[in-house]
Each structure stands twice: as structure tokens, then as C-alpha cells.
Coordinates of C-alpha atoms in Angstrom, one line a residue:
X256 CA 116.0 116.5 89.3
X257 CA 116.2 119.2 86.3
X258 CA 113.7 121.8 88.2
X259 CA 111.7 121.3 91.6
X260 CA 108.4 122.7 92.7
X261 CA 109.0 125.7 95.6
X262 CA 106.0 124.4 97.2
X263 CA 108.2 121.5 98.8
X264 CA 111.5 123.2 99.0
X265 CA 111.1 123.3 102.9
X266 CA 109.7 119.7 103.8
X267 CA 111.6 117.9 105.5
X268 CA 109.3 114.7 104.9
X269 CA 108.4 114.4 109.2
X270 CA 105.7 113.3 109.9
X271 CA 104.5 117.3 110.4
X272 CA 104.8 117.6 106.9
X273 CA 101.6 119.7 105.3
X274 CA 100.2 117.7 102.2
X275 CA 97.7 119.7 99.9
X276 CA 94.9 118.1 99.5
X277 CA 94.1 116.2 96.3
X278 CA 90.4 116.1 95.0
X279 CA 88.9 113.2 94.1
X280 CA 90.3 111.0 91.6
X281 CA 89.1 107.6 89.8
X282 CA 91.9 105.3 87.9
X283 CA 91.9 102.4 86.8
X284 CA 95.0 101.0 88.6
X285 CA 97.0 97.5 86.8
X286 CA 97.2 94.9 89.7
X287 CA 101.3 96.0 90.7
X288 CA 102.6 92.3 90.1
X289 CA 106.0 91.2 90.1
X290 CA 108.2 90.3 86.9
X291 CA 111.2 88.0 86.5
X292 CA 114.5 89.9 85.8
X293 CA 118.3 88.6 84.9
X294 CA 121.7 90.1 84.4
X295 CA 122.6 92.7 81.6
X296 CA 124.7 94.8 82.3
X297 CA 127.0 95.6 85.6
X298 CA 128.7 98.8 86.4
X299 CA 131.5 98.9 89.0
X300 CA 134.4 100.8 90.4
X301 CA 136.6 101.4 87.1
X302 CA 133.9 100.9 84.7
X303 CA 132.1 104.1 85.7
X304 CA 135.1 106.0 84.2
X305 CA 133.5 104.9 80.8
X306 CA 130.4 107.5 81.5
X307 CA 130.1 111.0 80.4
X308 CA 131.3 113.4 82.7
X309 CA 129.2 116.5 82.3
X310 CA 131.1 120.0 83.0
X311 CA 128.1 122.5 81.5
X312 CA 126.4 124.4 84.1
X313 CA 124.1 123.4 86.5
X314 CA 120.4 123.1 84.9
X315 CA 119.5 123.2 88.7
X316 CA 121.2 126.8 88.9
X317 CA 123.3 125.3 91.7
X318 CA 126.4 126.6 93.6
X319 CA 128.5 124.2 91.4
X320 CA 131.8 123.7 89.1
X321 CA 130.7 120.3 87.4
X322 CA 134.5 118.8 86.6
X323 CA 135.8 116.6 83.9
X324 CA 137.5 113.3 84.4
X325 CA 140.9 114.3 84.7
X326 CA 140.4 117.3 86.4
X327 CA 138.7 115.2 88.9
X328 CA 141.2 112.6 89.0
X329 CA 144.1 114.8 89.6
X330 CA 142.0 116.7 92.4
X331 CA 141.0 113.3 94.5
X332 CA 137.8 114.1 93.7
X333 CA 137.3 110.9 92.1
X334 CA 139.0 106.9 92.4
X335 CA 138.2 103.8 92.0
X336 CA 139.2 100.4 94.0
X337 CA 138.2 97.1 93.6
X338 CA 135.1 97.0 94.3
X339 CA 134.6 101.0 94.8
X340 CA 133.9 104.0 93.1
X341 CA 134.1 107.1 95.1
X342 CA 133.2 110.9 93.7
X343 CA 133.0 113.5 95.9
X344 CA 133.2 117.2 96.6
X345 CA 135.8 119.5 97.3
X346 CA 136.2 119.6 100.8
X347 CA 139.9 121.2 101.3
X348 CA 139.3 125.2 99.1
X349 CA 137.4 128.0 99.5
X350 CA 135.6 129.3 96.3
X351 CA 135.9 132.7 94.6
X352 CA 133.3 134.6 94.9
X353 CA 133.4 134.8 91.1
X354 CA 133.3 131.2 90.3
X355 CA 131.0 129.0 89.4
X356 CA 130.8 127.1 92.5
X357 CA 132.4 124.5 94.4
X358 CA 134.1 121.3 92.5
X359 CA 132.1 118.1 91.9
X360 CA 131.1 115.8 89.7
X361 CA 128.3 114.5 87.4
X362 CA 128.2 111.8 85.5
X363 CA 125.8 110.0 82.6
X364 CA 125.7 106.5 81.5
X365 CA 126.4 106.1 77.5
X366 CA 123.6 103.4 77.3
X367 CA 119.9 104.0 77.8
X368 CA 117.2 101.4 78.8
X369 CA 113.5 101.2 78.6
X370 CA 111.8 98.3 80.9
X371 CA 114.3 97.5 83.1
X372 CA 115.4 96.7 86.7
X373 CA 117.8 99.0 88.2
X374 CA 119.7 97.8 91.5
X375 CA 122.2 100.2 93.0
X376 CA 124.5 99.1 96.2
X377 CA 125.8 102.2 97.9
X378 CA 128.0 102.0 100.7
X379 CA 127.7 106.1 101.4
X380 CA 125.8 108.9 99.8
X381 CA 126.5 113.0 100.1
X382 CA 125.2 114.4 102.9
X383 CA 125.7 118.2 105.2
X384 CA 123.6 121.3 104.5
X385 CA 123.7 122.7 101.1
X386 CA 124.2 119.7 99.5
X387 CA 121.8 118.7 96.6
X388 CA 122.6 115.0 95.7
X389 CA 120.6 112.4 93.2
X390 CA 120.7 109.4 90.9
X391 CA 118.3 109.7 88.7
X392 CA 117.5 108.6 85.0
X393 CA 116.2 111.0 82.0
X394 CA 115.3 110.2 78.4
X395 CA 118.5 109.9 76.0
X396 CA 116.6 111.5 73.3
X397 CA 115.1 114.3 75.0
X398 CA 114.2 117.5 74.8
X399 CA 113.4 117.2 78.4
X400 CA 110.9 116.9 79.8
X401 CA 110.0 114.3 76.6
X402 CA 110.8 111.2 77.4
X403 CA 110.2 111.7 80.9
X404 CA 112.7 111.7 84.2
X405 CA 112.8 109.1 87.3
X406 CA 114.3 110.5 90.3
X407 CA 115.0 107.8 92.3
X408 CA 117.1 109.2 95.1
X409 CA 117.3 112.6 96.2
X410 CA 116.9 115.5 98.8
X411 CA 118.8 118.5 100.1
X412 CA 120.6 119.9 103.1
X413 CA 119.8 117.7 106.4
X414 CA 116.7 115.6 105.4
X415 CA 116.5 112.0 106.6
X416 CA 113.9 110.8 104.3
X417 CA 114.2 110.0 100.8
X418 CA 112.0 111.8 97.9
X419 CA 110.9 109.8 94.7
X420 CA 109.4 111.4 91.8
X421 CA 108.4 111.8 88.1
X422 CA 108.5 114.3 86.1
X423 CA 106.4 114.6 82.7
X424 CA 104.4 115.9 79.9
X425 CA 100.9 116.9 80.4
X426 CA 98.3 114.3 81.4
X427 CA 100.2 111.7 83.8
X428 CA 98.8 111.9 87.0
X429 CA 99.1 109.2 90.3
X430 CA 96.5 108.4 92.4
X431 CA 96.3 109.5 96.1
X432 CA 96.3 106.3 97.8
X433 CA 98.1 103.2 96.1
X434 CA 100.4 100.1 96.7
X435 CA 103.3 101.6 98.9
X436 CA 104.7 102.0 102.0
X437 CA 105.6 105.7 101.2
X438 CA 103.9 108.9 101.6
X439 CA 102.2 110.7 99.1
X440 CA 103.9 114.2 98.2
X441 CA 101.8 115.2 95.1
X442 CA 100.0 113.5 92.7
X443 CA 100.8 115.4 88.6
X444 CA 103.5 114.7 86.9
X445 CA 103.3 117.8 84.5
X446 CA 106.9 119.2 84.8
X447 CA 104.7 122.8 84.0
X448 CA 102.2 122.3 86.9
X449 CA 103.9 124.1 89.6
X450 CA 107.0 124.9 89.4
X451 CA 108.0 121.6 87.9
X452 CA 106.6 120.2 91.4
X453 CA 106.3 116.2 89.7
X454 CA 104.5 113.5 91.7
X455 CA 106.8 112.4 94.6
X456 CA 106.4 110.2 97.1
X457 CA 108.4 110.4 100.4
X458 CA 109.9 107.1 102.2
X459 CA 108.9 106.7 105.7
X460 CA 112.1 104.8 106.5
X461 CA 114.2 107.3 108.5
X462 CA 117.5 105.4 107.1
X463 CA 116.6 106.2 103.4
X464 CA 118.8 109.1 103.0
X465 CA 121.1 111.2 104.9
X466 CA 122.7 109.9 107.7
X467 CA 120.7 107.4 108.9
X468 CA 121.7 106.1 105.5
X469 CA 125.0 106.5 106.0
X470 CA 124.8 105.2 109.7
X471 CA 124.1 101.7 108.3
X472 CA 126.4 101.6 105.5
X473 CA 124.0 102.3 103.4
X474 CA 121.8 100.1 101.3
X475 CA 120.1 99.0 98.2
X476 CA 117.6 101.1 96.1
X477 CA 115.8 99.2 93.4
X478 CA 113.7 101.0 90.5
X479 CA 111.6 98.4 88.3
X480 CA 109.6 100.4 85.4
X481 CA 107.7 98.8 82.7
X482 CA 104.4 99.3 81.3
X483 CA 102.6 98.6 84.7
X484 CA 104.2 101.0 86.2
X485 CA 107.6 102.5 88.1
X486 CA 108.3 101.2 91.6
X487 CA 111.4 101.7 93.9
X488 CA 112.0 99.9 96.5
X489 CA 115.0 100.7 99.1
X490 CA 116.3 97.9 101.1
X491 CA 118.7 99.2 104.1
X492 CA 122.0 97.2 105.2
X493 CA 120.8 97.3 108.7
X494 CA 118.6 94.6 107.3
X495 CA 118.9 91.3 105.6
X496 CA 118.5 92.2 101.9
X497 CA 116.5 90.2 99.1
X498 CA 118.5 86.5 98.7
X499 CA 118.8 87.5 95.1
X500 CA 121.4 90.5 95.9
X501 CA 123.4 87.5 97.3
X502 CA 124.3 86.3 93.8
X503 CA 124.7 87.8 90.4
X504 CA 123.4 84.8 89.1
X505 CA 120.1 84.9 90.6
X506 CA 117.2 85.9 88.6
X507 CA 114.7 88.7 90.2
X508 CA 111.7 88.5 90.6
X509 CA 109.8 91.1 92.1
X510 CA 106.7 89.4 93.0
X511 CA 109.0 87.9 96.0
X512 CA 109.0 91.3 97.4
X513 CA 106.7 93.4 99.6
X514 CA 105.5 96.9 98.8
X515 CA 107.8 99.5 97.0
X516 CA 108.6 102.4 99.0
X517 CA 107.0 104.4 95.8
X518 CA 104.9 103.0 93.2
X519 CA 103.3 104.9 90.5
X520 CA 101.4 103.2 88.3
X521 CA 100.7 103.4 84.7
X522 CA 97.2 103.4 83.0
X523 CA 93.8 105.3 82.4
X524 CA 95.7 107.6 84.2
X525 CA 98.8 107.9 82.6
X526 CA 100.0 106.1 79.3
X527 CA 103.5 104.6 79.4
X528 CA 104.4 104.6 76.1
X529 CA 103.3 108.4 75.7
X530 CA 105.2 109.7 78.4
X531 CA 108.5 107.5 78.9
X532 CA 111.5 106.1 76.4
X533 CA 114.9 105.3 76.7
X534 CA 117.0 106.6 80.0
X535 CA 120.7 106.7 80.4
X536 CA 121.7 107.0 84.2
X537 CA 123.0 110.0 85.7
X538 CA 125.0 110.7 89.3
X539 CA 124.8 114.2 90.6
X540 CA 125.4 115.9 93.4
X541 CA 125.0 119.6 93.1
X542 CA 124.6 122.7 96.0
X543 CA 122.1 125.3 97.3
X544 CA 120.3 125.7 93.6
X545 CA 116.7 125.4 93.2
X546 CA 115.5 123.4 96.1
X547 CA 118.7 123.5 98.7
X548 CA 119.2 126.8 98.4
X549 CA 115.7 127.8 99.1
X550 CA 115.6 125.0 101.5
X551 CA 118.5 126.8 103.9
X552 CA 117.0 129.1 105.7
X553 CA 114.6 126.5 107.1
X554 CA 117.0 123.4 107.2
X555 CA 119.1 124.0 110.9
X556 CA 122.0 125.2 108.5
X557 CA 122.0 128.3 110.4
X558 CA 122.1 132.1 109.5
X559 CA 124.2 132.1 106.5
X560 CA 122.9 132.2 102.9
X561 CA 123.8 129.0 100.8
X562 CA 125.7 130.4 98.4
X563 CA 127.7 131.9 101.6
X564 CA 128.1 128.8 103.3
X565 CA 129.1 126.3 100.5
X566 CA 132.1 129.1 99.5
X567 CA 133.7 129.6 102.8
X568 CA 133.4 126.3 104.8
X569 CA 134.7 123.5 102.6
X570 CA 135.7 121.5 105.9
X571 CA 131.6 121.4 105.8
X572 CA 131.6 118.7 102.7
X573 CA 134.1 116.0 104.0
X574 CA 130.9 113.6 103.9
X575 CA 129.5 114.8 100.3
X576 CA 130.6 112.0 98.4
X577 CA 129.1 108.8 96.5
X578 CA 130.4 105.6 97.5
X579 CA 128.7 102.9 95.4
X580 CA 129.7 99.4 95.3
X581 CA 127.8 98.5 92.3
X582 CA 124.8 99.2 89.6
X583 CA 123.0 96.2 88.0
X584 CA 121.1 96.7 85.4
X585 CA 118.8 93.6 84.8
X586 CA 116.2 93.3 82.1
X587 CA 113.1 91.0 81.5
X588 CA 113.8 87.5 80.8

């Protein structure tokens, strides 16, 4: 989420979408087989309050004031219910032209895990044209891009598809064709190989993201990463979900499941331990920037520049807010 490629700054992950064309590639590919998983750690409406909440400027170059805690509290931009934690964006002020942006939040989990299953219950997600939202996970110790980042949800402006992706050292690559139902954005993972472009791999569920998403009251997205690879998986409430999302005291296993939306798998191709430590969890939701921005002109936002529009049309962001019921973190039993 730190950078993204300008080659896909305008897709809107249709089925029009242009894909380059990879040349041939030969991996050996581990069989994607499923793991047990139980309960470690849970993170719900109060308990996110015990995260960081970042205020430094936007890495993304975004049309954004990152808050802190109390400043969001005391400007509703933030609460927590039983059961619920909300963040949003200012929807009620215009910005100054000299700020730094429009008020929001981001906010990064204390604790970092290696192979692990994430399962995240959102009830809503950010959506409206300029809006840049994600949950994603980075390396604790860093620099980035050592360590590696997982984007597991994210996209900009009006998209309707979801966009998955890694982003890496040199050497990691993903093979064209593999175990998913997605679609196949690009295949290296080098955050240096153009313009920090990653391997990402669009969902071709149309209520992954945006309002469809939002339309259903949301859903569950599920990342699983160990050393055979990184799947996610997204599970929409206009469906029945797994039986295990039932009860907390299930175990998981993921070998119940069919085919991850995404699935990029670790090997001959791209070494695991060389590439990815540690993550703590981050919640973001930013505007225009990298990707958004350069996404406007081409998204149905209409004539204005992004900078333009997210300043003077704050009623535009009443639905740019997180709702999320819950994060479980499970880990191998």
C-alpha cells in the first residue's frame, strides 16, 4: 500500500481490463494445502484503541491529515460499541487549501505475526471517489520494503473489485496461472520493478469491495501465509460463511475451503523466509495520492482534480468509514 505501480492506476478490474502479457515462466509450485488454525488473539470494538494511531504524513503522498486518538475521538471520527469499531473521515468541513488534507485515521497493531491466519468481519468499508482505503500488513522491523508487505484489501475511487498484492525485495515472482479464483494483475513482486507495481491479483467477485460490498453488509476476508504460500480468501455476507466463523471455539482449517480469491505461492520462485518476517496490522484509509489521485480523471468522479474534490465536498465522504466487527488472529496448532 506504501507506493503503487502507475501502470494500474486506471483499472478498474472489469473484465475489459488490459493485462501485459507475461513470458513464459517455469516454478516449481508446493501443492496449496490447507492447515489447521486456533484462537490467539481477538481484536474488537474498544480494544483497537490499544493500536498505534499514526499522524506522520502520508507515505502515499495522499490528500490526508492522519489524526491522533483524541483528536479523533473528540471529532466523531472514531467510537466504539459493543461489538463495533467505527473510524471514518471527515464528512462535515471543507479543507484549507494549505492543509494537509482532509481528517482521518490510521492505525497499526502493537504486535506482529509471522505464519498466521488473519480473519477480519467488516460490516462496511470506505467507499466514494477519491478515497484510497486498505488493511494491510508490513514487516515490524522494516526498512520497507524488507520484510515484505501484504495488501489484503484495497482500491481507490469507484472500483467494485478488490486488488490483492505483495510487495518485495528482488527475486519473488508468481506464476501466471495458479490455484485461484482471481485474476492475475502482474506477476513480480520487486517493490523497484515498476513503479512499485507488486504482484496483484484482482477478485472477480463484484461484491468484494466498494458498494457491492457494502450492499451486503459486508463480509469476511481471510489471509493465511506460511511457508507455502499467502492466500486470501473473501467470503461475502450475502452468502453463508465457513461454519467455523460461527464459533470462536472452532479450529480452522483451511483444507475445508475452496480456492482463495488470491494465492501466491512460495518456492523455487520466491523464498519465504528471504522475503517475509514479522507484520503488525495496519487500517488506512487515505485520498487521491498515488493511485486515486491519478485514478480520477478516469474513475466517473467527473471534471474536478482530486485534490479539488476531496477539499470542497466533504458531504462526498459520509460513506468513507471502517466498520469492522472483529479481527481474529489465529495461529498453527
Amino acid at each position: 500500500m506504501l507506493y503503487i505501480s502507475f501502470l494500474i492506476l486506471a483499472l478498474s478490474f472489469s473484465s475489459s481490463a488490459v493485462i501485459a502479457q507475461q513470458g513464459p515462466q517455469v516454478f516449481q509450485i508446493p501443492n496449496p494445502q490447507g492447515q489447521q488454525y486456533v484462537l490467539q488473539d481477538t481484536y474488537q470494538d474498544h480494544g483497537f484503541y490499544d493500536w498505534l494511531w499514526e499522524t506522520n504524513d502520508d507515505p502515499t503522498h495522499g490528500r490526508v491529515n492522519y489524526v491522533d486518538q483524541q483528536t479523533a475521538i473528540e471529532r466523531n471520527l472514531t467510537y466504539a460499541s459493543e461489538g463495533k469499531f467505527v473510524m471514518r473521515a471527515d464528512h462535515t468541513s471543507m479543507v484549507a487549501p494549505g492543509g494537509r488534507g482532509r481528517d482521518s485515521n490510521r492505525i497499526q497493531s502493537k504486535k506482529a505475526y509471522s505464519n498466521s491466519l488473519f480473519v477480519l468481519d467488516v460490516q462496511h468499508m470506505p467507499t466514494g471517489c477519491g478515497t484510497w482505503p486498505a488493511f494491510w500488513s508490513l514487516s515490524q522491523a522494516g526498512p520497507w520494503p524488507h520484510g515484505g508487505e501484504i495488501d489484503i484489501i484495497e482500491g481507490v475511487n469507484q472500483n467494485t473489485k478488490n486488488l490483492a498484492s505483495l510487495h518485495t525485495l528482488p527475486n519473488c515472482n508468481m506464476p501466471q496461472s495458479r490455484v485461484q479464483t482471481g485474476q492475475t494483475i502482474s506477476v513480480n513482486c520487486d517493490s523497484a520493478v515498476n513503479f512499485n507495481q507488486g504482484c496483484g491479483v484482482a477478485s472477480t467477485q463484484e461484491s468484494s469491495y466498494g458498494p457491492g460490498f457494502n450492499a451486503c453488509g459486508g463480509g469476511w476476508y481471510v489471509m493465511e501465509r506460511n511457508n507455502v504460500g499467502i492466500k486470501i480468501w473473501f467470503f461475502s455476507r450475502c452468502s453463508p460463511p465457513p461454519p467455523e466463523f460461527q464459533s470462536t471455539s472452532l479450529p480452522i482449517n483451511t483444507g475445508n475451503w475452496s480456492p482463495p480469491d488470491a494465492y501466491f505461492p512460495f518456492g523455487d520462485n520466491c523464498s519465504y523466509l528471504d522475503h517475509f518476517d514479522a507484520h503488525s496490522i495496519v487500517f488506512d484509509l487515505t485520498f487521491c495520492g498515488d493511485w486515486a489521485g491519478s485514478a480520477f480523471p478516469t474513475s466517473g468522479c467527473g471534471p474536478a482534480q482530486c485534490a479539488d474534490f476531496v477539499d470542497q465536498n466533504p458531504g462526498a465522504f459520509t460513506e468513507a468509514y471502517w466498520e469492522i466487527n472483529s479481527l481474529r488472529i489465529y495461529l498453527p496448532s
